[in-house]
Structures are given as structure tokens and as C-alpha cells.
Amino acid sequence: MSGVHMSSHALDLKKAHYKEISCQVKAFRHQVKKGLLTTQEVEEKRQIVFSLYADGMNDLESWTEYRFPLFRT
């Protein structure tokens, strides 16, 4: 039973990390829409922010697939 609890806690940590990254992406998009960044800043931040987002998404997806596989019939 404690293993399930630990997995749930670990999943919560993964989701919190993903949510933090998602907030960074939203903030970046807001800055771009409002014209708060120079073209150079947009180019520099775009690579970093979306790389973090993609890595976070892939990590969360692979982690959940590994621990909670979908059973197909």
C-alpha cells in the first residue's frame, strides 16, 4: 500500500513540475503578445522555454505510461 502512495506522491511532484513549466510558457507567450521582448530575446527564450516544456511533457508522459500502463483489449 505504501508503494502506491509513494507513486501517487511522485506523480503529484511530476505534475507540479509540469505545471510550473507550463506557467513559464504562458508567461513567455504573454510577453510576446504584449511586445515586451525584443526580437533577439524572443529567439533566445523561445528555444529555452519550449525545450523545457517539451522535456517536461515527455517526462510526465513516459513516467505515467511506465507506472500506469493502459490495458488494451
XYZ file of N, CA and C in Angstrom:
219
model
N 0.824 -1.198 0.000
C 0.000 0.000 0.000
C 0.866 1.259 0.000
N 1.971 1.236 0.726
C 2.818 2.431 0.773
C 3.461 2.704 -0.578
N 3.727 1.646 -1.383
C 4.281 1.838 -2.716
C 3.332 2.620 -3.605
N 2.045 2.340 -3.478
C 1.046 3.072 -4.255
C 1.028 4.530 -3.828
N 1.099 4.751 -2.517
C 1.109 6.118 -2.000
C 2.333 6.872 -2.506
N 3.491 6.216 -2.495
C 4.711 6.858 -2.968
C 4.603 7.184 -4.453
N 4.038 6.279 -5.235
C 3.865 6.528 -6.661
C 2.939 7.715 -6.884
N 1.885 7.776 -6.092
C 0.950 8.886 -6.200
C 1.642 10.201 -5.844
N 2.450 10.174 -4.801
C 3.189 11.373 -4.393
C 4.181 11.772 -5.483
N 4.875 10.794 -6.038
C 5.840 11.076 -7.105
C 5.124 11.649 -8.326
N 3.955 11.120 -8.637
C 3.178 11.647 -9.758
C 2.764 13.086 -9.485
N 2.361 13.372 -8.264
C 1.997 14.743 -7.897
C 3.175 15.693 -8.089
N 4.378 15.237 -7.739
C 5.576 16.059 -7.944
C 5.825 16.301 -9.428
N 5.647 15.250 -10.228
C 5.828 15.386 -11.682
C 4.818 16.382 -12.242
N 3.567 16.268 -11.808
C 2.534 17.178 -12.302
C 2.814 18.612 -11.879
N 3.292 18.804 -10.665
C 3.618 20.155 -10.188
C 4.756 20.752 -11.005
N 5.750 19.930 -11.309
C 6.874 20.392 -12.132
C 6.386 20.773 -13.530
N 5.532 19.932 -14.108
C 4.969 20.211 -15.427
C 4.145 21.497 -15.395
N 3.367 21.695 -14.344
C 2.544 22.900 -14.223
C 3.419 24.146 -14.146
N 4.532 24.054 -13.428
C 5.471 25.176 -13.330
C 6.030 25.534 -14.714
N 6.404 24.516 -15.467
C 6.919 24.744 -16.820
C 5.831 25.349 -17.698
N 4.627 24.839 -17.565
C 3.502 25.350 -18.341
C 3.264 26.831 -18.049
N 3.407 27.226 -16.802
C 3.256 28.637 -16.424
C 4.344 29.496 -17.064
N 5.551 28.950 -17.169
C 6.636 29.674 -17.830
C 6.311 29.909 -19.302
N 5.729 28.900 -19.938
C 5.341 29.030 -21.346
C 4.260 30.097 -21.489
N 3.269 30.075 -20.611
C 2.194 31.071 -20.668
C 2.737 32.481 -20.470
N 3.664 32.632 -19.533
C 4.269 33.945 -19.289
C 5.044 34.412 -20.518
N 5.761 33.502 -21.145
C 6.512 33.832 -22.354
C 5.561 34.283 -23.465
N 4.495 33.538 -23.668
C 3.519 33.903 -24.711
C 2.906 35.271 -24.428
N 2.618 35.537 -23.172
C 2.062 36.831 -22.774
C 3.049 37.950 -23.108
N 4.328 37.739 -22.777
C 5.353 38.743 -23.070
C 5.464 38.997 -24.571
N 5.372 37.940 -25.356
C 5.457 38.089 -26.815
C 4.244 38.860 -27.333
N 3.042 38.462 -26.894
C 1.812 39.133 -27.347
C 1.805 40.617 -27.017
N 2.306 40.954 -25.832
C 2.300 42.350 -25.388
C 3.481 43.147 -25.933
N 4.383 42.488 -26.663
C 5.536 43.187 -27.224
C 6.557 43.600 -26.183
N 6.668 42.827 -25.124
C 7.566 43.172 -24.026
C 9.003 42.695 -24.248
N 9.216 41.921 -25.307
C 10.544 41.374 -25.578
C 11.056 41.852 -26.934
N 12.365 41.990 -27.024
C 12.965 42.309 -28.321
C 12.967 41.038 -29.166
N 13.210 41.198 -30.451
C 13.265 40.047 -31.347
C 14.342 39.069 -30.898
N 15.469 39.594 -30.482
C 16.562 38.737 -30.017
C 16.163 37.974 -28.750
N 15.496 38.651 -27.819
C 15.047 37.990 -26.590
C 14.035 36.890 -26.895
N 13.153 37.163 -27.853
C 12.163 36.157 -28.241
C 12.870 34.918 -28.774
N 13.831 35.115 -29.661
C 14.558 33.981 -30.238
C 15.299 33.184 -29.170
N 15.946 33.873 -28.246
C 16.697 33.193 -27.185
C 15.768 32.429 -26.244
N 14.715 33.088 -25.801
C 13.808 32.472 -24.831
C 12.955 31.371 -25.448
N 12.615 31.518 -26.713
C 11.753 30.522 -27.361
C 12.389 29.140 -27.283
N 13.648 29.052 -27.631
C 14.338 27.760 -27.603
C 14.354 27.168 -26.195
N 14.654 27.993 -25.225
C 14.762 27.523 -23.839
C 13.403 27.102 -23.287
N 12.416 27.979 -23.426
C 11.101 27.732 -22.829
C 10.423 26.521 -23.450
N 10.413 26.443 -24.765
C 9.716 25.334 -25.397
C 10.481 24.023 -25.269
N 11.782 24.104 -25.112
C 12.581 22.907 -24.838
C 12.228 22.356 -23.457
N 12.145 23.242 -22.476
C 11.736 22.828 -21.128
C 10.338 22.213 -21.149
N 9.439 22.846 -21.892
C 8.058 22.376 -21.979
C 7.999 20.981 -22.603
N 8.702 20.803 -23.720
C 8.702 19.504 -24.398
C 9.318 18.426 -23.510
N 10.426 18.744 -22.862
C 11.064 17.777 -21.966
C 10.145 17.412 -20.802
N 9.493 18.408 -20.229
C 8.572 18.152 -19.126
C 7.397 17.295 -19.548
N 6.850 17.581 -20.709
C 5.730 16.803 -21.229
C 6.136 15.355 -21.484
N 7.269 15.180 -22.152
C 7.747 13.829 -22.443
C 8.041 13.057 -21.170
N 8.633 13.725 -20.196
C 8.949 13.080 -18.928
C 7.682 12.632 -18.214
N 6.707 13.512 -18.136
C 5.451 13.172 -17.470
C 4.738 12.043 -18.203
N 4.703 12.120 -19.530
C 4.019 11.095 -20.314
C 4.692 9.735 -20.159
N 6.006 9.691 -20.284
C 6.701 8.405 -20.171
C 6.610 7.860 -18.748
N 6.659 8.747 -17.756
C 6.574 8.308 -16.367
C 5.212 7.685 -16.095
N 4.146 8.336 -16.558
C 2.804 7.808 -16.292
C 2.545 6.536 -17.091
N 3.049 6.457 -18.326
C 2.865 5.234 -19.119
C 3.572 4.058 -18.467
N 4.741 4.316 -17.897
C 5.513 3.252 -17.249
C 4.809 2.758 -15.990
N 4.302 3.661 -15.188
C 3.717 3.275 -13.910
C 2.235 2.924 -13.981
N 1.543 3.483 -14.937
C 0.107 3.233 -15.065
C -0.217 2.871 -16.514
N 0.247 1.703 -16.974
C 0.029 1.348 -18.380
C -1.461 1.165 -18.684
N -1.819 1.520 -19.886
C -3.196 1.324 -20.336
C -3.326 -0.104 -20.841
N -4.343 -0.752 -20.393
C -4.567 -2.126 -20.832
C -5.498 -2.106 -22.028
N -4.975 -2.571 -23.138
C -5.780 -2.590 -24.370
C -6.369 -3.977 -24.559
N -7.590 -4.011 -25.037
C -8.242 -5.300 -25.281
C -8.357 -5.556 -26.755
